[in-house]
PDB file of C-alpha atoms in Angstrom:
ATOM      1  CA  UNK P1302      18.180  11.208  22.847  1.00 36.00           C
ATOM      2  CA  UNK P1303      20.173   8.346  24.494  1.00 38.00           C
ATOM      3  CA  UNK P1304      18.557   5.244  22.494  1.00 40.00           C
ATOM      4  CA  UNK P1305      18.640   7.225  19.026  1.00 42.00           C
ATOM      5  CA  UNK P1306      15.057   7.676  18.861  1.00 43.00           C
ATOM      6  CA  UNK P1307      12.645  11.049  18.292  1.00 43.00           C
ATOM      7  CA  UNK P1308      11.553  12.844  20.965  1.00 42.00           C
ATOM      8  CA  UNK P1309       8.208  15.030  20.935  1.00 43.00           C
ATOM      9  CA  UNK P1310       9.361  18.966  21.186  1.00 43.00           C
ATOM     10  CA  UNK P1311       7.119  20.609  23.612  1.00 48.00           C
ATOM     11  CA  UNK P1312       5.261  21.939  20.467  1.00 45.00           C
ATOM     12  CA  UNK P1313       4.712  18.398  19.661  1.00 46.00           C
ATOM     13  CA  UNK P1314       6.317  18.135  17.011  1.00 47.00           C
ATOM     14  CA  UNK P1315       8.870  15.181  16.722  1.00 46.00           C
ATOM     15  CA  UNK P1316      12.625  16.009  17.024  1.00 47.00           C
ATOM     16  CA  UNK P1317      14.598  13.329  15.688  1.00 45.00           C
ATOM     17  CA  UNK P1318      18.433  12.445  16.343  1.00 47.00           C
ATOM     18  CA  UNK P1319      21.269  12.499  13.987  1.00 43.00           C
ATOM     19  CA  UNK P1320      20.800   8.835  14.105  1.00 48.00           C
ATOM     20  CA  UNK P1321      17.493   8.887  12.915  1.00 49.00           C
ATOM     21  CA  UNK P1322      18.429  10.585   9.835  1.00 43.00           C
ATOM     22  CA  UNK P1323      21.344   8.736   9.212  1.00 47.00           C
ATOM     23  CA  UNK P1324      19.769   5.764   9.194  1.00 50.00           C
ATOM     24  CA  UNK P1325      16.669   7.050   7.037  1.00 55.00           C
ATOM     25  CA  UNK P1326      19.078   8.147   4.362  1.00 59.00           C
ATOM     26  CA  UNK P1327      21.140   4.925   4.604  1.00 83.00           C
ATOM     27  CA  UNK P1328      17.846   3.278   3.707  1.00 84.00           C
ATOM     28  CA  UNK P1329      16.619   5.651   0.899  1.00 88.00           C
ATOM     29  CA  UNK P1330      19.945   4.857  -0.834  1.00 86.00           C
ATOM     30  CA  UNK P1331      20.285   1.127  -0.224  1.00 86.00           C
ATOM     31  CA  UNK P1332      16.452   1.640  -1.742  1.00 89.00           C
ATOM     32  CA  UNK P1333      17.986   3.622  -4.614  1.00 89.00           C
ATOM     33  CA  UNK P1334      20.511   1.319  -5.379  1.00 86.00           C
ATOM     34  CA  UNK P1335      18.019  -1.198  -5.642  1.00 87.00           C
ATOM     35  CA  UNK P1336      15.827   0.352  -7.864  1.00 89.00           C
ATOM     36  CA  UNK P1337      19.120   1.768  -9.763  1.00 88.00           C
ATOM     37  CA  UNK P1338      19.978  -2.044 -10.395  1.00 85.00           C
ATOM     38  CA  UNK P1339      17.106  -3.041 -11.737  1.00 83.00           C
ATOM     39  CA  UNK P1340      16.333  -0.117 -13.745  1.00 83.00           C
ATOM     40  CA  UNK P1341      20.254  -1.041 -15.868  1.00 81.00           C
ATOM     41  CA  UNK P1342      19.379  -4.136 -16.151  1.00 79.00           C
ATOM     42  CA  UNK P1343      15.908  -3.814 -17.810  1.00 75.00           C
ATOM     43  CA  UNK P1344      14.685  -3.152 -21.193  1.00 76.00           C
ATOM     44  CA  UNK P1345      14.096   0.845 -22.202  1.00 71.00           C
ATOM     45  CA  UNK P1346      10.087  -0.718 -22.536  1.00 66.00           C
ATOM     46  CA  UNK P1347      10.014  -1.304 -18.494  1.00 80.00           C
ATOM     47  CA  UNK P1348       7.899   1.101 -16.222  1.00 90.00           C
ATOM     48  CA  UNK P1349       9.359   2.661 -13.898  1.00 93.00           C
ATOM     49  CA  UNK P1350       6.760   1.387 -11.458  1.00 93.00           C
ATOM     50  CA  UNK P1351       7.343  -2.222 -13.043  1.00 93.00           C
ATOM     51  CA  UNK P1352      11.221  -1.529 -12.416  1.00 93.00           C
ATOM     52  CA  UNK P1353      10.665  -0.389  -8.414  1.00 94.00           C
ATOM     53  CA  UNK P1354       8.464  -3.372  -7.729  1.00 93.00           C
ATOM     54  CA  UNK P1355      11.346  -5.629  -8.839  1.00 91.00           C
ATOM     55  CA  UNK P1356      13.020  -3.923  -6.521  1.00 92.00           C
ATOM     56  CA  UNK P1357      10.661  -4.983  -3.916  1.00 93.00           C
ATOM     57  CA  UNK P1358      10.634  -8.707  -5.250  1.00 91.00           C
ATOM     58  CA  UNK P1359      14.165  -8.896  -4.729  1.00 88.00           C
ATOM     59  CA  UNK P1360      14.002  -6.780  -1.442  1.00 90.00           C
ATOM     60  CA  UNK P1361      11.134  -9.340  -0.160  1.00 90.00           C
ATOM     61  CA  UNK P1362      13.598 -12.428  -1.736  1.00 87.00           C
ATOM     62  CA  UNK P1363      16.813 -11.101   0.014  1.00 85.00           C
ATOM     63  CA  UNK P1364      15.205 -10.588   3.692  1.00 88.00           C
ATOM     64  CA  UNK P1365      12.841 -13.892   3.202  1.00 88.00           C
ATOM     65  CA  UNK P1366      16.410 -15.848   3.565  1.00 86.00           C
ATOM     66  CA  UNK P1367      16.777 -14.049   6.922  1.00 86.00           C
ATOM     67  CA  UNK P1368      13.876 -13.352   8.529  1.00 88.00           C
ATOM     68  CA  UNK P1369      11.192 -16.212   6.515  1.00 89.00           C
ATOM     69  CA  UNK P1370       8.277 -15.406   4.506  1.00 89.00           C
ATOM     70  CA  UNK P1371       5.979 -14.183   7.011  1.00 91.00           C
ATOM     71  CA  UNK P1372       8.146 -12.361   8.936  1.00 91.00           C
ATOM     72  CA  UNK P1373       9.266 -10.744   5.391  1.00 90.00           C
ATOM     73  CA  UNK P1374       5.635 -10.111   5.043  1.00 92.00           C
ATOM     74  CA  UNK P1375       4.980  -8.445   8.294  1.00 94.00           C
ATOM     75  CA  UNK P1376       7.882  -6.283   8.167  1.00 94.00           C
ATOM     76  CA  UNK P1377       6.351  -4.782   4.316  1.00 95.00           C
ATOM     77  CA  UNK P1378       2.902  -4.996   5.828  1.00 95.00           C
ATOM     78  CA  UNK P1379       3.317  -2.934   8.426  1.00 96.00           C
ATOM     79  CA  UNK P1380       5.625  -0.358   5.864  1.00 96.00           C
ATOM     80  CA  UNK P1381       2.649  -0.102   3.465  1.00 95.00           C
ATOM     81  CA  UNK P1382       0.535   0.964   6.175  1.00 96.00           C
ATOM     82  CA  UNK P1383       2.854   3.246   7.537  1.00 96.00           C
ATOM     83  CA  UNK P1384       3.408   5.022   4.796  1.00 96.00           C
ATOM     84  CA  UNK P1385      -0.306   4.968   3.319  1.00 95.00           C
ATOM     85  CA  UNK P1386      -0.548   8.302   4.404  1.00 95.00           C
ATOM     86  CA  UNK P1387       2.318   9.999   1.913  1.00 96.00           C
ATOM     87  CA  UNK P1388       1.561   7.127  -0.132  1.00 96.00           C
ATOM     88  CA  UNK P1389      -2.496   6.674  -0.847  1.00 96.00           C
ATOM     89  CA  UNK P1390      -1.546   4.491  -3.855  1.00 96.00           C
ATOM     90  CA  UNK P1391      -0.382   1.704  -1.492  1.00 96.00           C
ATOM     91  CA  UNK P1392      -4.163   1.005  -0.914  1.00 96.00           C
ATOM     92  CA  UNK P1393      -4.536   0.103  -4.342  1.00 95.00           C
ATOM     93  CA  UNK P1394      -1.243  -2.700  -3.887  1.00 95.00           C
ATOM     94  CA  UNK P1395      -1.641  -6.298  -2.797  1.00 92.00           C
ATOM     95  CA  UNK P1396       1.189  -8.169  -0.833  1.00 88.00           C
ATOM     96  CA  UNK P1397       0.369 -11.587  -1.298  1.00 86.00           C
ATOM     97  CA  UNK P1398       1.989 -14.060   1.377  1.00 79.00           C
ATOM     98  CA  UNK P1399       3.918 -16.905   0.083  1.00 78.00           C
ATOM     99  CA  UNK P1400       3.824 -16.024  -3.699  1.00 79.00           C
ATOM    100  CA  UNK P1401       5.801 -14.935  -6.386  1.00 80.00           C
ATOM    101  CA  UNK P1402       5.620 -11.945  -7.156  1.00 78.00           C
ATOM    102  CA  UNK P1403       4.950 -10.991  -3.952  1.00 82.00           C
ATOM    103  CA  UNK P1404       3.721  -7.195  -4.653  1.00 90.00           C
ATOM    104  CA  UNK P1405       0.252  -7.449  -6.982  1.00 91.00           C
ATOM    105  CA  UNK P1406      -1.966  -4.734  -8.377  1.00 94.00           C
ATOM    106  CA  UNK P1407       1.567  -2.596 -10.360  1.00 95.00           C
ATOM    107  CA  UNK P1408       0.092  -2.320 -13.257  1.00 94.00           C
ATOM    108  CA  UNK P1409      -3.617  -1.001 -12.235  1.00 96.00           C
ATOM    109  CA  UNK P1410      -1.842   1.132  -9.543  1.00 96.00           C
ATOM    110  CA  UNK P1411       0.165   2.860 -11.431  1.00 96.00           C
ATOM    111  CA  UNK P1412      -2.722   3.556 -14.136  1.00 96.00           C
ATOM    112  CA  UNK P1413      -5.113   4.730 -11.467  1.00 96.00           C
ATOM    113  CA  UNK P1414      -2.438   6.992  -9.904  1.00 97.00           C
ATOM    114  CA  UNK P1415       0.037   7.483 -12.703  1.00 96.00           C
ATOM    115  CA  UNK P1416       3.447   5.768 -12.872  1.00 95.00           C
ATOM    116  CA  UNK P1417       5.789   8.006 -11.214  1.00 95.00           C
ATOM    117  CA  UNK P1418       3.631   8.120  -8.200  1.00 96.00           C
ATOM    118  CA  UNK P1419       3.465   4.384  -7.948  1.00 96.00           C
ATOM    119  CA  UNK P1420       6.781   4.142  -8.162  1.00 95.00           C
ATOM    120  CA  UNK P1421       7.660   6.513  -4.900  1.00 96.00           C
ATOM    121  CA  UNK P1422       5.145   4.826  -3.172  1.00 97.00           C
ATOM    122  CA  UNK P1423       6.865   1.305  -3.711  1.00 96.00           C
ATOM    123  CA  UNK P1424       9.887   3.255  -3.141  1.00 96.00           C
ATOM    124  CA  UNK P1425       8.724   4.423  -0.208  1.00 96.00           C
ATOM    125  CA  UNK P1426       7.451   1.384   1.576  1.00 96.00           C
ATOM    126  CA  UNK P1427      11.448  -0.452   0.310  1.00 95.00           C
ATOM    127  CA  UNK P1428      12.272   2.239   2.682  1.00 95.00           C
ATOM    128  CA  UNK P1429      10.187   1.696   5.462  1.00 95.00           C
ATOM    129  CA  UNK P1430      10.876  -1.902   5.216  1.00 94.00           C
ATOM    130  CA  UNK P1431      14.664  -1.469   6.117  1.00 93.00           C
ATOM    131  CA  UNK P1432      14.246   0.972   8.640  1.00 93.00           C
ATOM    132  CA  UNK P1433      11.246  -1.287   9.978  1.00 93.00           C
ATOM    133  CA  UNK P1434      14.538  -4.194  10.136  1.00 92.00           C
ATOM    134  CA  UNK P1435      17.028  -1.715  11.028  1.00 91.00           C
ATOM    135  CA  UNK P1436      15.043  -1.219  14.184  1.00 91.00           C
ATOM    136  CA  UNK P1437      14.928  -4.717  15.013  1.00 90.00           C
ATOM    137  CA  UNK P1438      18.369  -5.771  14.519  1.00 89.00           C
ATOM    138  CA  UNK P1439      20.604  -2.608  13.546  1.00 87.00           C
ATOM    139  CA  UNK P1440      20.806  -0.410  10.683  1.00 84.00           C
ATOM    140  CA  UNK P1441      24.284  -1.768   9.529  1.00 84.00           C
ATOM    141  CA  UNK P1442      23.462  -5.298  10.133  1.00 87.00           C
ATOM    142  CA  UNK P1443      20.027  -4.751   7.910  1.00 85.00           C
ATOM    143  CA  UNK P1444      22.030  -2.925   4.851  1.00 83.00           C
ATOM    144  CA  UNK P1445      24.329  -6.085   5.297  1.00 83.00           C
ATOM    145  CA  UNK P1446      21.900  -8.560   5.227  1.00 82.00           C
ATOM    146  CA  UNK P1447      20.217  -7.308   2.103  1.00 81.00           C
ATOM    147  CA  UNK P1448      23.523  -6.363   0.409  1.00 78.00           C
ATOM    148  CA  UNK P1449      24.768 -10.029   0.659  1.00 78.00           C
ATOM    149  CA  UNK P1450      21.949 -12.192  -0.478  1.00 66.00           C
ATOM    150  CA  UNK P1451      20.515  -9.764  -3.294  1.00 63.00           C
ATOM    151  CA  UNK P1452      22.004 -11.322  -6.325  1.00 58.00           C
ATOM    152  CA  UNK P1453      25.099  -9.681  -7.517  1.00 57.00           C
ATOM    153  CA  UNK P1454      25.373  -8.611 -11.583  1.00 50.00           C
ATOM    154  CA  UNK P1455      24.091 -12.077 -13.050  1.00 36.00           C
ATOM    155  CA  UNK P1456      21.343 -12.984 -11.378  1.00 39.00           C
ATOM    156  CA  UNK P1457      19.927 -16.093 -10.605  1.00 42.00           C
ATOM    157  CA  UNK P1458      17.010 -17.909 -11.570  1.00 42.00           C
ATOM    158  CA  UNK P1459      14.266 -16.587  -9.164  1.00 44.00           C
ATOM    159  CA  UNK P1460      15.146 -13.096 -10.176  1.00 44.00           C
ATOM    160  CA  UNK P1461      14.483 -13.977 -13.679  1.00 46.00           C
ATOM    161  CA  UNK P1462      11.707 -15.622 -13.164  1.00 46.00           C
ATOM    162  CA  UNK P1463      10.304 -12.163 -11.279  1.00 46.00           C
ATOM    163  CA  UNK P1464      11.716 -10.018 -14.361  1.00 45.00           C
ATOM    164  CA  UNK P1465       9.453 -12.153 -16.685  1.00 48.00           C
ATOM    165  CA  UNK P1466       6.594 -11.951 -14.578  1.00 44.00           C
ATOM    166  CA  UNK P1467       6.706  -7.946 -14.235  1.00 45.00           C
ATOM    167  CA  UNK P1468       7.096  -7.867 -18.421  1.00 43.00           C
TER     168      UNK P1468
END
Protein backbone atom coordinates (compact mmCIF):
# COMPACT_ATOMS: atom_id res chain seq x y z
CA UNK A 1 0.00 0.00 0.00
CA UNK A 2 1.76 3.23 -1.15
CA UNK A 3 0.62 5.66 1.86
CA UNK A 4 1.25 2.82 4.60
CA UNK A 5 -2.26 2.28 5.27
CA UNK A 6 -4.64 -1.16 5.34
CA UNK A 7 -6.24 -2.19 2.52
CA UNK A 8 -9.59 -4.37 2.57
CA UNK A 9 -8.63 -8.07 1.07
CA UNK A 10 -11.31 -9.04 -1.26
CA UNK A 11 -12.63 -11.20 1.69
CA UNK A 12 -12.92 -8.01 3.50
CA UNK A 13 -10.86 -8.44 5.79
CA UNK A 14 -8.21 -5.63 6.40
CA UNK A 15 -4.59 -6.28 5.22
CA UNK A 16 -2.33 -4.02 6.85
CA UNK A 17 1.35 -2.93 5.79
CA UNK A 18 4.56 -3.56 7.50
CA UNK A 19 4.19 -0.01 8.45
CA UNK A 20 1.14 -0.44 10.15
CA UNK A 21 2.55 -2.88 12.45
CA UNK A 22 5.59 -1.22 13.01
CA UNK A 23 4.13 1.62 14.10
CA UNK A 24 1.42 -0.25 16.35
CA UNK A 25 4.23 -1.99 18.17
CA UNK A 26 6.32 1.22 18.43
CA UNK A 27 3.28 2.51 20.30
CA UNK A 28 2.50 -0.55 22.55
CA UNK A 29 6.10 -0.19 23.81
CA UNK A 30 6.44 3.57 24.17
CA UNK A 31 2.92 2.60 26.15
CA UNK A 32 4.87 -0.05 28.07
CA UNK A 33 7.57 2.01 28.96
CA UNK A 34 5.24 4.32 30.32
CA UNK A 35 3.42 2.19 32.40
CA UNK A 36 6.95 0.38 33.24
CA UNK A 37 8.03 3.90 34.70
CA UNK A 38 5.47 4.45 36.75
CA UNK A 39 4.97 1.08 38.01
CA UNK A 40 9.23 1.47 39.57
CA UNK A 41 8.52 4.36 40.82
CA UNK A 42 5.38 3.54 42.92
CA UNK A 43 4.75 1.98 46.17
CA UNK A 44 4.23 -2.15 46.16
CA UNK A 45 0.39 -0.81 47.61
CA UNK A 46 -0.38 0.84 43.95
CA UNK A 47 -2.93 -0.90 41.53
CA UNK A 48 -1.95 -1.76 38.65
CA UNK A 49 -4.90 0.08 37.14
CA UNK A 50 -3.93 3.14 39.50
CA UNK A 51 -0.25 2.71 38.04
CA UNK A 52 -1.54 2.67 34.04
CA UNK A 53 -3.73 5.69 34.58
CA UNK A 54 -0.63 7.62 35.72
CA UNK A 55 0.56 6.62 32.77
CA UNK A 56 -2.19 8.30 31.01
CA UNK A 57 -1.86 11.53 33.27
CA UNK A 58 1.52 11.91 32.20
CA UNK A 59 0.72 10.75 28.55
CA UNK A 60 -2.25 13.51 28.52
CA UNK A 61 0.55 16.11 30.40
CA UNK A 62 3.36 15.35 27.82
CA UNK A 63 1.12 15.82 24.48
CA UNK A 64 -1.02 18.83 26.25
CA UNK A 65 2.49 20.87 25.79
CA UNK A 66 2.21 20.04 22.07
CA UNK A 67 -0.95 19.75 20.88
CA UNK A 68 -3.15 21.92 24.02
CA UNK A 69 -5.69 20.55 26.23
CA UNK A 70 -8.43 20.01 23.94
CA UNK A 71 -6.69 18.80 21.24
CA UNK A 72 -5.02 16.32 23.97
CA UNK A 73 -8.55 15.55 24.78
CA UNK A 74 -9.82 14.81 21.37
CA UNK A 75 -7.01 12.74 20.40
CA UNK A 76 -7.88 10.24 23.92
CA UNK A 77 -11.54 10.79 23.16
CA UNK A 78 -11.65 9.50 20.07
CA UNK A 79 -9.01 6.38 21.40
CA UNK A 80 -11.52 5.43 24.14
CA UNK A 81 -14.11 5.10 21.66
CA UNK A 82 -12.14 3.30 19.35
CA UNK A 83 -11.17 0.87 21.37
CA UNK A 84 -14.56 0.46 23.45
CA UNK A 85 -15.09 -2.46 21.57
CA UNK A 86 -11.89 -4.72 22.97
CA UNK A 87 -12.18 -2.51 25.81
CA UNK A 88 -16.04 -2.34 27.33
CA UNK A 89 -14.50 -1.02 30.59
CA UNK A 90 -13.69 2.31 28.89
CA UNK A 91 -17.49 3.08 29.20
CA UNK A 92 -17.22 3.02 32.75
CA UNK A 93 -13.98 5.90 32.48
CA UNK A 94 -14.45 9.65 32.48
CA UNK A 95 -11.95 12.03 30.62
CA UNK A 96 -12.57 15.18 32.11
CA UNK A 97 -11.37 18.31 29.95
CA UNK A 98 -9.15 20.74 31.59
CA UNK A 99 -8.61 18.87 34.96
CA UNK A 100 -6.23 17.14 36.86
CA UNK A 101 -6.36 14.05 36.83
CA UNK A 102 -7.61 13.98 33.66
CA UNK A 103 -8.82 10.11 33.53
CA UNK A 104 -11.81 9.67 36.42
CA UNK A 105 -13.84 6.65 37.41
CA UNK A 106 -10.08 4.12 38.09
CA UNK A 107 -11.03 3.05 41.02
CA UNK A 108 -14.90 1.99 40.36
CA UNK A 109 -13.69 0.68 36.93
CA UNK A 110 -11.44 -1.45 37.90
CA UNK A 111 -13.82 -2.90 40.79
CA UNK A 112 -16.68 -3.35 38.37
CA UNK A 113 -14.40 -5.07 35.81
CA UNK A 114 -11.48 -6.25 37.89
CA UNK A 115 -8.05 -4.58 37.91
CA UNK A 116 -6.10 -6.25 35.32
CA UNK A 117 -8.76 -5.59 32.82
CA UNK A 118 -8.85 -1.93 33.61
CA UNK A 119 -5.54 -1.70 33.28
CA UNK A 120 -5.33 -3.09 29.41
CA UNK A 121 -8.05 -1.05 28.67
CA UNK A 122 -6.15 2.23 29.81
CA UNK A 123 -3.34 0.56 28.21
CA UNK A 124 -5.04 0.20 25.33
CA UNK A 125 -6.51 3.58 24.68
CA UNK A 126 -2.30 5.08 25.65
CA UNK A 127 -1.99 3.14 22.54
CA UNK A 128 -4.51 4.37 20.42
CA UNK A 129 -3.68 7.78 21.50
CA UNK A 130 -0.12 7.67 19.85
CA UNK A 131 -1.05 5.99 16.89
CA UNK A 132 -4.17 8.47 16.75
CA UNK A 133 -0.87 11.37 16.79
CA UNK A 134 1.35 9.26 14.85
CA UNK A 135 -1.18 9.60 12.08
CA UNK A 136 -1.33 13.19 12.24
CA UNK A 137 2.18 14.13 12.38
CA UNK A 138 4.45 10.86 12.06
CA UNK A 139 5.08 7.98 14.15
CA UNK A 140 8.75 9.04 14.99
CA UNK A 141 7.95 12.59 15.50
CA UNK A 142 4.94 11.41 18.08
CA UNK A 143 7.39 8.86 20.13
CA UNK A 144 9.67 12.07 20.14
CA UNK A 145 7.37 14.39 21.30
CA UNK A 146 6.23 12.32 24.22
CA UNK A 147 9.75 11.01 24.99
CA UNK A 148 11.04 14.63 25.51
CA UNK A 149 8.54 16.36 27.66
CA UNK A 150 7.55 13.24 29.94
CA UNK A 151 9.59 13.96 32.96
CA UNK A 152 12.80 12.11 33.10
CA UNK A 153 13.75 10.00 36.62
CA UNK A 154 12.85 12.92 39.16
CA UNK A 155 9.88 14.19 38.31
CA UNK A 156 8.45 17.37 38.66
CA UNK A 157 5.81 18.81 40.57
CA UNK A 158 2.64 18.14 38.43
CA UNK A 159 3.58 14.52 38.30
CA UNK A 160 3.57 14.42 41.97
CA UNK A 161 0.80 16.09 42.42
CA UNK A 162 -1.02 13.24 39.96
CA UNK A 163 0.84 10.37 42.05
CA UNK A 164 -0.91 11.77 45.23
CA UNK A 165 -4.10 12.09 43.68
CA UNK A 166 -4.17 8.32 42.27
CA UNK A 167 -3.06 7.13 46.15
Amino acid sequence: VPNGGSHSHASGQSVYSLRDVTRQMNSRQLAERLIARNRSESDAASSVSSVAALAAEDLFVALSRWVGADGCHALFTRAQTDELVAHPSLSSLQLRPRTQPHLDGVSATAIKYGEAETALAIQAAMVATIELLGRLIGAEMAANLIERTLPGPSYDGEHENNRARAQ
